[in-house]
PDB file of C-alpha atoms in Angstrom:
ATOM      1  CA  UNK A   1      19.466 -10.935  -8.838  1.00  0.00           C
ATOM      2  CA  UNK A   2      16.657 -11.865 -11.487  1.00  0.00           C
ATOM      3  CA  UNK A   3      14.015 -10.891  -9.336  1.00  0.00           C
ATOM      4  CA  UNK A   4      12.288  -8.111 -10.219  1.00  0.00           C
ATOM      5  CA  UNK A   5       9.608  -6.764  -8.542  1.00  0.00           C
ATOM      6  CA  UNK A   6       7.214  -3.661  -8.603  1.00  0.00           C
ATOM      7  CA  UNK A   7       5.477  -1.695  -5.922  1.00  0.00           C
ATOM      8  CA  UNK A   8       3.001   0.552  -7.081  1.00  0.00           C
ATOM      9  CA  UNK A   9       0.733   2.848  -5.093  1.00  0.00           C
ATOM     10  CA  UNK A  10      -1.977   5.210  -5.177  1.00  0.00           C
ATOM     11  CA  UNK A  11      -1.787   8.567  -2.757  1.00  0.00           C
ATOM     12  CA  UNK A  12      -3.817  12.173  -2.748  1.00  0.00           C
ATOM     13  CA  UNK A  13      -1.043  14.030  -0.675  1.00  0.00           C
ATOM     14  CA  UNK A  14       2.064  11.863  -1.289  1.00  0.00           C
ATOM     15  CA  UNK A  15       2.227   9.946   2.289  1.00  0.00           C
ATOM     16  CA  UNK A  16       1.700   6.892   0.697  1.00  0.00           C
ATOM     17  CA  UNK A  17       3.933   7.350  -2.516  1.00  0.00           C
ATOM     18  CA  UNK A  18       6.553   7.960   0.510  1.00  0.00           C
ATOM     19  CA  UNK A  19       5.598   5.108   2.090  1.00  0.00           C
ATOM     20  CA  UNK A  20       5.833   2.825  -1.105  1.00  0.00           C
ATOM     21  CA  UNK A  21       9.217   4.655  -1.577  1.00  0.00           C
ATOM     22  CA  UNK A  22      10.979   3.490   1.824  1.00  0.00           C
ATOM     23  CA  UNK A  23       9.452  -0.062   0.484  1.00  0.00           C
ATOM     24  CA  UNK A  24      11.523   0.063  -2.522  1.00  0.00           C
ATOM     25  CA  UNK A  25      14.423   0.720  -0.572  1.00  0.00           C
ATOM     26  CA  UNK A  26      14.201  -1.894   1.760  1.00  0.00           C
ATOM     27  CA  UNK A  27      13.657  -4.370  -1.440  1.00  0.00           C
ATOM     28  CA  UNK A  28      16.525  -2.430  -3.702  1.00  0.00           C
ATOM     29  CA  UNK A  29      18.937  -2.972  -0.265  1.00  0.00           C
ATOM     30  CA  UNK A  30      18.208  -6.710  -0.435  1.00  0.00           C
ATOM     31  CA  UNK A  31      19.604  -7.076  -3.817  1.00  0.00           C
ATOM     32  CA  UNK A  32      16.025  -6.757  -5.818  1.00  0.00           C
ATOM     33  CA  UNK A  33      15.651  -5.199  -8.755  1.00  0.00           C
ATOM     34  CA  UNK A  34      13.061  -2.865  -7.808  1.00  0.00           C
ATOM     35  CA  UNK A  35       9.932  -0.170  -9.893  1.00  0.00           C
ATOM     36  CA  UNK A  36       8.280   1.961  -7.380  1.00  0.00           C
ATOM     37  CA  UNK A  37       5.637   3.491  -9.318  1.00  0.00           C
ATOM     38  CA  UNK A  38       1.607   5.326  -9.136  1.00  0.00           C
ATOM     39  CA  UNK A  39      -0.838   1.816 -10.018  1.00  0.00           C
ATOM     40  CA  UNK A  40      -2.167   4.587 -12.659  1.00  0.00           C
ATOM     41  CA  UNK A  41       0.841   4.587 -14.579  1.00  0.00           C
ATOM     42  CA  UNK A  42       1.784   0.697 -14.625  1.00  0.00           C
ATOM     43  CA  UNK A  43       0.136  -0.574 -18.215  1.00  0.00           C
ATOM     44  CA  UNK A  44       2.142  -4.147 -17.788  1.00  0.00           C
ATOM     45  CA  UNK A  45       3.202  -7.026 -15.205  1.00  0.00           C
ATOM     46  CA  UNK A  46       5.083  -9.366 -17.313  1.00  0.00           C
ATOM     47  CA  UNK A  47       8.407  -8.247 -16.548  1.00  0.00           C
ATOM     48  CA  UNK A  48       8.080  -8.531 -12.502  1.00  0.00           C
ATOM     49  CA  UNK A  49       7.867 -12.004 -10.171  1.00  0.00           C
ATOM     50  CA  UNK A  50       6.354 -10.185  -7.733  1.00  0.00           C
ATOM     51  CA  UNK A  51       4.179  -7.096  -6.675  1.00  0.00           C
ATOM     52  CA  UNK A  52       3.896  -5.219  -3.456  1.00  0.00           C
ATOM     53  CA  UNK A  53       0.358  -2.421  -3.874  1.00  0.00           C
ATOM     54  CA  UNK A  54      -0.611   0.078  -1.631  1.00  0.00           C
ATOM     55  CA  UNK A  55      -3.331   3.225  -1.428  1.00  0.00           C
ATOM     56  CA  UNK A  56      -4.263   5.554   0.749  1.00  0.00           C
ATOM     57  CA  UNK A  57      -7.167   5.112   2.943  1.00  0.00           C
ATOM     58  CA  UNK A  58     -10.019   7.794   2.550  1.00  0.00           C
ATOM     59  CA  UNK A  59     -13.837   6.863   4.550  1.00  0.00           C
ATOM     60  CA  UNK A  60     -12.318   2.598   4.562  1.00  0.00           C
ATOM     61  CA  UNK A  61     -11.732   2.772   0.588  1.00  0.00           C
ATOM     62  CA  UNK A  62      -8.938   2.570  -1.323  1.00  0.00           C
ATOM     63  CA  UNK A  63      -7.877   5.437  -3.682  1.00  0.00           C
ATOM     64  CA  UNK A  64      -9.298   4.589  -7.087  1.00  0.00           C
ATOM     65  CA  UNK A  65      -6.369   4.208  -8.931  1.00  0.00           C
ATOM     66  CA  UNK A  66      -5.382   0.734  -6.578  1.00  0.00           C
ATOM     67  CA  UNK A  67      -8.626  -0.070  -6.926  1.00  0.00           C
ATOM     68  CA  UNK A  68      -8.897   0.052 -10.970  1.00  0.00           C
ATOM     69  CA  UNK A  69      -5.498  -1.825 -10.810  1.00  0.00           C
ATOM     70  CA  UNK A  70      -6.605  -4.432  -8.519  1.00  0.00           C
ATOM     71  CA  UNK A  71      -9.008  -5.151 -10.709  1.00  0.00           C
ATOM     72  CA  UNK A  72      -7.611  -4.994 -13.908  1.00  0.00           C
ATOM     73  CA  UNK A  73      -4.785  -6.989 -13.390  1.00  0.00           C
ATOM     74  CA  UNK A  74      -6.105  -9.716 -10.920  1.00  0.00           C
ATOM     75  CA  UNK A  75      -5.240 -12.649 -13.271  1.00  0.00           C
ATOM     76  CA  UNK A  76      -1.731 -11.315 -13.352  1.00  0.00           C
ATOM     77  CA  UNK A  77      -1.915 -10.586  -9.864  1.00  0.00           C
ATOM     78  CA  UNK A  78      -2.978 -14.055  -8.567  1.00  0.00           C
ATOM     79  CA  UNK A  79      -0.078 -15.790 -10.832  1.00  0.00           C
ATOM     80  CA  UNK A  80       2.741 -14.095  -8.640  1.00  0.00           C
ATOM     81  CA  UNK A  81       3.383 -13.174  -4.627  1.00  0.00           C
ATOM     82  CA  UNK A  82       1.512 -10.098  -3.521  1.00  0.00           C
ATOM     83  CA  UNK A  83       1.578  -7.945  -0.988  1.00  0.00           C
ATOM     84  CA  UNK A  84      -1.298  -5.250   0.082  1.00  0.00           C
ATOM     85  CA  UNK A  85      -0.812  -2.437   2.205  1.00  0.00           C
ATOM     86  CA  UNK A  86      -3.165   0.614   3.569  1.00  0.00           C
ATOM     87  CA  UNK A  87      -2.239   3.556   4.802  1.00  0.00           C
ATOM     88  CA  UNK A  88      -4.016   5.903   6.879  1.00  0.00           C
ATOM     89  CA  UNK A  89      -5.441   5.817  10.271  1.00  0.00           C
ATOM     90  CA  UNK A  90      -3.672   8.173  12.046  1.00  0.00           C
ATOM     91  CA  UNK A  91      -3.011   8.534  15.874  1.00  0.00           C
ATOM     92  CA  UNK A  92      -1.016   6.127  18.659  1.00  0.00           C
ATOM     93  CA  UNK A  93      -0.934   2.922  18.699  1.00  0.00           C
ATOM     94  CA  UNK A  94      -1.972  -0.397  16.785  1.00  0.00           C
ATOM     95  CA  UNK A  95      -3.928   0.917  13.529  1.00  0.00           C
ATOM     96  CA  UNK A  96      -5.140  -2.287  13.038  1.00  0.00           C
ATOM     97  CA  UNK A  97      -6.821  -1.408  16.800  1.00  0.00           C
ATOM     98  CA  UNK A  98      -7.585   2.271  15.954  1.00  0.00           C
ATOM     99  CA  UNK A  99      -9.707   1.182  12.565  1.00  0.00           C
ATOM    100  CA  UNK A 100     -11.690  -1.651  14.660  1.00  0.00           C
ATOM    101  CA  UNK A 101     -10.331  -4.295  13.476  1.00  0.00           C
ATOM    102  CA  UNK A 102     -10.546  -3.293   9.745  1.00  0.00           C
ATOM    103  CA  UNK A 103      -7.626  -3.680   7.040  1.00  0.00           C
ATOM    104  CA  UNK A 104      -8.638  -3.903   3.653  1.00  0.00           C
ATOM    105  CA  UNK A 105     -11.399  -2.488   1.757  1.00  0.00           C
ATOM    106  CA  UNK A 106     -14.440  -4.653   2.240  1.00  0.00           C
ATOM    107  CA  UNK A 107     -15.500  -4.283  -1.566  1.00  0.00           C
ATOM    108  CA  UNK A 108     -12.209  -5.411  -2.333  1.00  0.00           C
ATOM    109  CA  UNK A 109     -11.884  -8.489  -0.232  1.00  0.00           C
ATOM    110  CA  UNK A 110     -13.429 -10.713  -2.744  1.00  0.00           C
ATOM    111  CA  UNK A 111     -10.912  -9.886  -5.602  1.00  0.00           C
ATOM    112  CA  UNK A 112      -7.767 -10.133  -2.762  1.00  0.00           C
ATOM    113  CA  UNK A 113      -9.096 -13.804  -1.326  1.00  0.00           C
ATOM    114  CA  UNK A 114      -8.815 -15.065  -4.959  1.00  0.00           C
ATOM    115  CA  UNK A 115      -5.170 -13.392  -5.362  1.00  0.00           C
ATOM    116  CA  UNK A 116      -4.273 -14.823  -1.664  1.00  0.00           C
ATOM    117  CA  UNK A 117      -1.856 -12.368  -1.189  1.00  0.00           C
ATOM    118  CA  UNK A 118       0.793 -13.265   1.096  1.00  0.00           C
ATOM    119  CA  UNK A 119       0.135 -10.458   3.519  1.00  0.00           C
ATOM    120  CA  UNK A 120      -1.799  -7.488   3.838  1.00  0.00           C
ATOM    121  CA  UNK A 121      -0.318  -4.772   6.379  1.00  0.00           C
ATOM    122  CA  UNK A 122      -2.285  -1.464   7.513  1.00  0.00           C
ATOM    123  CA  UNK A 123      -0.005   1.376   8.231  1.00  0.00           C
ATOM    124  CA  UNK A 124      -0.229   4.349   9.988  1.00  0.00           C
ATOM    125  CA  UNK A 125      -0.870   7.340   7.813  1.00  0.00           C
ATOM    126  CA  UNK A 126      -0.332  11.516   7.928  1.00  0.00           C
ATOM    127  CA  UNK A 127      -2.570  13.996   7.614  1.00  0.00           C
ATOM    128  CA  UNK A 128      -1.120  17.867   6.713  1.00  0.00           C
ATOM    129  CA  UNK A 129      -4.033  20.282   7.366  1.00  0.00           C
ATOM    130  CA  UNK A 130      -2.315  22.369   4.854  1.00  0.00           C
ATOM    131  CA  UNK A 131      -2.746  20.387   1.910  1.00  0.00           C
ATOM    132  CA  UNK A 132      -6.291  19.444   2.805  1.00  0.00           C
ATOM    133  CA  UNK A 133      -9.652  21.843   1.536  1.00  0.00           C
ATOM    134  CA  UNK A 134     -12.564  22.459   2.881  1.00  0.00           C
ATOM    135  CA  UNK A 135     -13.986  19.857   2.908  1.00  0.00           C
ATOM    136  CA  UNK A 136     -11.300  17.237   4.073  1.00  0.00           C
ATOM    137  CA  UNK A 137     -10.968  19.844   7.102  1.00  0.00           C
ATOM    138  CA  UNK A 138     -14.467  19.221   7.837  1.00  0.00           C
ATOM    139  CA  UNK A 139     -14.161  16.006   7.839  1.00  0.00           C
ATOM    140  CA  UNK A 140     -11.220  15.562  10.209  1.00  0.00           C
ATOM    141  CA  UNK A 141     -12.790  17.539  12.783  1.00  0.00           C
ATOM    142  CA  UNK A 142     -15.756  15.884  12.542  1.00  0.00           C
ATOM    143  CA  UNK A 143     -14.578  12.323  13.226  1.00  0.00           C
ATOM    144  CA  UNK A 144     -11.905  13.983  15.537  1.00  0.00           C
ATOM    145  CA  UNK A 145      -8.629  12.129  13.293  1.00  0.00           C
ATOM    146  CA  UNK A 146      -5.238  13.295  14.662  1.00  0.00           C
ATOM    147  CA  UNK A 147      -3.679  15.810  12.261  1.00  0.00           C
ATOM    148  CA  UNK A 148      -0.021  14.764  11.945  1.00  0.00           C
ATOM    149  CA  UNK A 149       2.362  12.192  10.375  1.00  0.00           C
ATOM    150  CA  UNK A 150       1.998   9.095  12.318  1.00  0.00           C
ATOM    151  CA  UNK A 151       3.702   6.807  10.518  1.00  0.00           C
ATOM    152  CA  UNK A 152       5.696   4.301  11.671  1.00  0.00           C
ATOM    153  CA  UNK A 153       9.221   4.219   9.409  1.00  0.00           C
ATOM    154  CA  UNK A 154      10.410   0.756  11.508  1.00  0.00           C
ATOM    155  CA  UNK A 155       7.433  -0.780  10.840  1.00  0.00           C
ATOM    156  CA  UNK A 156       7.062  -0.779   7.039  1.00  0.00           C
ATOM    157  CA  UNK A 157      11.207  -1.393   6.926  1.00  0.00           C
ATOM    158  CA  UNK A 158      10.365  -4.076   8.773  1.00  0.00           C
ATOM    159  CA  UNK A 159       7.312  -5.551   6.676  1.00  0.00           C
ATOM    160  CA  UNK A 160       9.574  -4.738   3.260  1.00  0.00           C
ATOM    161  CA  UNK A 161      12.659  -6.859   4.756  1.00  0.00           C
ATOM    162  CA  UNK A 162      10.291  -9.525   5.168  1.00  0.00           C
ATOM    163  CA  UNK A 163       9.021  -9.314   1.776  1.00  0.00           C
ATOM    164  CA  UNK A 164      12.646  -8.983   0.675  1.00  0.00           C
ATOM    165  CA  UNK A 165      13.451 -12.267   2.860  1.00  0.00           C
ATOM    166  CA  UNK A 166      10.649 -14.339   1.256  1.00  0.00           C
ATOM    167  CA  UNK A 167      11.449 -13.792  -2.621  1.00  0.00           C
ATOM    168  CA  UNK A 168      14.887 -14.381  -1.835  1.00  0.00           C
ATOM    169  CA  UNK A 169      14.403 -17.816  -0.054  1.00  0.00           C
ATOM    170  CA  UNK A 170      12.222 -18.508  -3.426  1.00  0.00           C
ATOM    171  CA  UNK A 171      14.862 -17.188  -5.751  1.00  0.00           C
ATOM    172  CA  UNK A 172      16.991 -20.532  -6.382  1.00  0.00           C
TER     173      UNK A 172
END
């Protein structure tokens, strides 16, 4: 298979470099050549068709290091499929539901509607009050989040699959 695609993330804690992970699988099981790596440590997209990016949620932003790739490589971006993920509300049921309707970063939104990327998912996240400070603790309690890995493995396998499905119906 010629395709070869990169998802690259940014994470604090490592819930969404996990989550990024299962979506390399997924892609790697469909036959894609396949770079899961941090968006801080990807200097080039000429070698992949397509790109899958994620970050970790923190107060409705993305992590900094999506961001600064976002915008650094939006020409690049906006010549190949894309696909944008979240992760982080945490709790039961639809996070799209739990966040108010919000899934992407609103300061963001302008960069992603010139990309048009073919989909952009919100996932659950997981918060570990161990690997949180002060601060973070605070926080938590204050806005009452659930402490505890809510994501949902079945749905990102099944938002990767679909990914996998589309560049291999495009793949001649």
């Amino acid at each position: 298979m010629d395709t070869h695609v990169l998802v690259a993330y940014a994470t604090k804690y490592g819930a969404t470099a996990e989550i990024a992970e299962k979506i390399g699988q997924a892609l790697r099981q469909a036959g894609l050549r396949t770079d899961v790596l941090p968006a801080n440590r990807v200097s080039d997209l000429t070698p992949y068709k397509a790109v899958v990016l994620g970050s970790a949620l923190y107060i409705g932003q993305w992590r900094k290091e999506a961001a600064t790739f976002l915008r650094a490589n939006e020409k690049a971006l906006a010549e190949r499929p894309v696909w944008l993920f979240s992760s982080g509300p945490t709790g039961e049921g639809d996070p799209v539901a739990l966040t108010q309707g919000w899934h992407f970063p609103k300061s963001l939104q302008p960069i992603a509607d010139r990309i048009r990327p073919r989909d952009i998912a919100l996932f659950h996240g997981a918060l570990d009050a161990k690997k949180m400070n002060l601060i973070e603790k605070w926080m938590i309690k204050n806005v009452k989040a659930p402490v505890g890995d809510f994501r949902d493995w079945d749905a990102i396998d099944a938002w990767a699959r679909a990914i996998s499905d589309a560049l291999l119906r495009e793949t001649p």
